[in-house]
Structures are given as structure tokens and as C-alpha cells.
Amino acid sequence: MSVTLDARLLEILACPCPEHGALVVGTPEDSDADLLTCTSCDRRFPVQEGIPVLLLDEAVAGPGTPPSGSTDGVSTSR
């Protein structure tokens, strides 16, 4: 299932990481994933029932996410 968000909302959403990167729908590997991916740190945030969950504790580390020693609250166990 693909995430459907209003384009205006997607323009103003930003990753809660220190870089505050823009978010894109899906992942580089799966554009239909129910996730938003940070263009700066590669964290992936779930979208549940159409609502983005932009909590660092809920983030899934992507391949480009910095090592856990240099990030705050990135889950690498998912």
C-alpha cells in the first residue's frame, strides 16, 4: 500500500533529526512502502492510518543512517 499525503503537508514536514531533512514517500528500495524517508539521515518513519509517526524512537534505520553511536533514538532492531 502506498502512502497518500497532501502535497502541501509533505512540503512542510521535516525529519526530527538535527539536519531536519525533507521527507519523501516510501524508500529508495520500495516507493510503495508505508514509510516516510529522511533525505538527510535515511531514517524511515511509519505512516499509520494515514498519520506520519515522526518520533525518533519509532524510526527504522536505513542503510545510509549514521552508526548508532552517533544517532539519538534510532531503532536498528526492526
Coordinates of N, CA and C in Angstrom, one line a residue:
M1 N 0.8 -1.2 0.0 CA 0.0 0.0 0.0 C 0.9 1.2 0.0
S2 N 0.5 2.2 -0.8 CA 1.3 3.4 -0.9 C 0.7 4.5 0.1
V3 N 1.6 5.3 0.6 CA 1.2 6.4 1.5 C 0.6 7.5 0.6
T4 N -0.5 8.1 1.0 CA -1.1 9.2 0.3 C -1.2 10.4 1.3
L5 N -0.4 11.4 1.1 CA -0.4 12.6 1.9 C -0.6 13.8 1.0
D6 N -1.3 14.8 1.6 CA -1.5 16.0 0.8 C -0.1 16.6 0.5
A7 N 0.1 17.0 -0.7 CA 1.4 17.6 -1.2 C 1.9 18.8 -0.3
R8 N 0.9 19.6 0.1 CA 1.3 20.8 0.9 C 1.8 20.3 2.3
L9 N 1.2 19.3 2.9 CA 1.6 18.7 4.1 C 3.0 18.2 4.0
L10 N 3.3 17.4 2.9 CA 4.6 16.8 2.7 C 5.7 17.8 2.6
E11 N 5.3 19.0 2.0 CA 6.3 20.1 1.8 C 6.8 20.7 3.2
I12 N 5.9 20.7 4.2 CA 6.3 21.3 5.5 C 6.8 20.3 6.5
L13 N 6.5 19.0 6.3 CA 7.0 18.0 7.2 C 8.6 17.9 7.1
A14 N 9.2 17.7 8.2 CA 10.7 17.6 8.2 C 11.0 16.5 9.2
C15 N 12.1 15.8 9.0 CA 12.7 14.8 9.9 C 13.0 15.5 11.3
P16 N 12.8 14.9 12.4 CA 13.1 15.4 13.7 C 14.6 15.3 14.0
C17 N 15.4 14.8 13.1 CA 16.9 14.7 13.3 C 17.5 16.1 13.3
P18 N 18.7 16.2 13.7 CA 19.3 17.5 13.8 C 19.4 18.2 12.4
E19 N 19.5 17.5 11.3 CA 19.6 18.1 10.0 C 18.2 18.6 9.5
H20 N 17.1 18.1 10.1 CA 15.7 18.5 9.6 C 15.5 18.3 8.1
G21 N 16.0 17.1 7.6 CA 15.9 16.8 6.2 C 14.4 16.7 5.7
A22 N 14.3 16.9 4.4 CA 13.0 16.7 3.8 C 12.6 15.2 3.9
L23 N 11.3 15.0 3.8 CA 10.8 13.6 3.9 C 10.2 13.2 2.5
V24 N 10.5 12.0 2.1 CA 9.9 11.5 0.8 C 9.1 10.3 1.1
V25 N 8.1 10.0 0.3 CA 7.2 8.9 0.5 C 7.9 7.6 0.0
G26 N 7.8 6.5 0.8 CA 8.4 5.3 0.5 C 9.9 5.2 0.9
T27 N 10.6 4.3 0.3 CA 12.1 4.1 0.5 C 12.7 4.0 -0.9
P28 N 14.0 4.2 -1.0 CA 14.7 4.0 -2.3 C 14.4 2.6 -2.9
E29 N 14.3 1.6 -2.0 CA 14.1 0.3 -2.4 C 12.6 0.0 -2.8
D30 N 11.7 0.7 -2.1 CA 10.3 0.4 -2.3 C 9.5 1.7 -2.2
S31 N 9.1 2.2 -3.4 CA 8.4 3.5 -3.4 C 7.0 3.4 -2.9
D32 N 6.5 2.2 -2.7 CA 5.1 2.0 -2.2 C 5.1 1.6 -0.7
A33 N 6.3 1.6 0.0 CA 6.3 1.3 1.4 C 5.5 2.4 2.2
D34 N 4.9 1.9 3.3 CA 4.1 2.8 4.2 C 5.1 3.5 5.1
L35 N 6.1 4.2 4.6 CA 7.1 4.9 5.3 C 7.4 6.2 4.7
L36 N 7.9 7.2 5.5 CA 8.5 8.4 5.0 C 10.0 8.3 5.3
T37 N 10.8 8.6 4.3 CA 12.2 8.5 4.4 C 12.9 9.9 4.5
C38 N 13.8 10.1 5.4 CA 14.5 11.4 5.5 C 15.6 11.4 4.4
T39 N 15.7 12.5 3.7 CA 16.7 12.6 2.7 C 18.0 13.0 3.2
S40 N 18.1 13.3 4.5 CA 19.4 13.6 5.1 C 20.0 12.4 5.8
C41 N 19.2 11.8 6.7 CA 19.8 10.8 7.6 C 19.3 9.3 7.2
D42 N 18.4 9.2 6.3 CA 17.9 7.9 5.8 C 17.1 7.2 6.8
R43 N 16.6 7.8 7.9 CA 15.7 7.2 8.8 C 14.4 7.0 8.1
R44 N 13.7 6.0 8.5 CA 12.3 5.7 7.9 C 11.3 5.8 9.0
F45 N 10.3 6.5 8.8 CA 9.2 6.7 9.7 C 7.9 6.1 9.3
P46 N 7.2 5.3 10.1 CA 6.0 4.7 9.7 C 4.9 5.7 9.5
V47 N 3.9 5.3 8.7 CA 2.7 6.1 8.5 C 1.6 5.1 8.9
Q48 N 0.9 5.5 9.9 CA -0.1 4.6 10.5 C -1.5 5.2 10.3
E49 N -2.4 4.5 9.6 CA -3.7 5.0 9.3 C -3.7 6.5 8.7
G50 N -2.7 6.7 7.8 CA -2.6 8.0 7.2 C -1.9 9.1 8.0
I51 N -1.4 8.7 9.2 CA -0.7 9.7 10.0 C 0.7 9.4 10.2
P52 N 1.6 10.3 9.7 CA 3.1 10.1 9.9 C 3.5 10.1 11.4
V53 N 4.2 9.1 11.8 CA 4.7 9.0 13.2 C 6.2 9.4 13.2
L54 N 6.4 10.7 13.4 CA 7.7 11.3 13.3 C 8.4 11.4 14.6
L55 N 8.5 10.2 15.3 CA 9.2 10.1 16.5 C 10.5 9.3 16.3
L56 N 11.6 9.9 16.8 CA 12.9 9.2 16.6 C 12.9 7.8 17.2
D57 N 12.2 7.6 18.3 CA 12.1 6.2 18.9 C 11.4 5.2 18.0
E58 N 10.5 5.7 17.0 CA 9.8 4.8 16.1 C 10.5 4.7 14.8
A59 N 11.6 5.4 14.6 CA 12.3 5.4 13.3 C 13.0 4.1 13.1
V60 N 13.1 3.7 11.8 CA 13.8 2.5 11.4 C 15.0 3.0 10.7
A61 N 16.2 2.5 11.1 CA 17.4 2.9 10.4 C 17.5 2.4 9.0
G62 N 17.8 3.3 8.1 CA 18.0 2.9 6.7 C 19.5 2.6 6.5
P63 N 19.9 2.1 5.3 CA 21.3 1.8 5.0 C 22.2 3.0 5.1
G64 N 21.7 4.2 4.9 CA 22.5 5.4 5.0 C 22.5 6.1 6.3
T65 N 21.8 5.5 7.3 CA 21.7 6.1 8.7 C 23.0 6.0 9.3
P66 N 23.5 7.1 10.0 CA 24.8 7.0 10.7 C 24.8 5.9 11.7
P67 N 26.0 5.4 12.1 CA 26.1 4.3 13.1 C 25.4 4.7 14.4
S68 N 24.9 3.8 15.2 CA 24.1 4.0 16.4 C 24.8 4.9 17.4
G69 N 26.1 4.9 17.4 CA 26.9 5.7 18.4 C 26.8 7.2 18.1
S70 N 26.4 7.5 16.9 CA 26.3 8.9 16.5 C 24.8 9.4 16.3
T71 N 23.8 8.6 16.7 CA 22.5 9.0 16.5 C 21.7 8.9 17.8
D72 N 20.6 9.6 17.8 CA 19.8 9.6 19.0 C 18.5 8.9 18.8
G73 N 18.3 7.8 19.4 CA 17.0 7.1 19.4 C 16.6 6.4 18.1
V74 N 17.6 6.0 17.3 CA 17.3 5.2 16.1 C 17.2 3.8 16.4
S75 N 16.1 3.2 16.0 CA 15.9 1.7 16.2 C 16.6 1.0 15.1
T76 N 17.5 0.1 15.4 CA 18.1 -0.7 14.4 C 17.6 -2.2 14.5
S77 N 16.7 -2.4 15.4 CA 16.2 -3.8 15.6 C 15.0 -4.2 14.7
R78 N 14.5 -3.3 13.9 CA 13.4 -3.7 13.0 C 13.8 -4.2 11.7

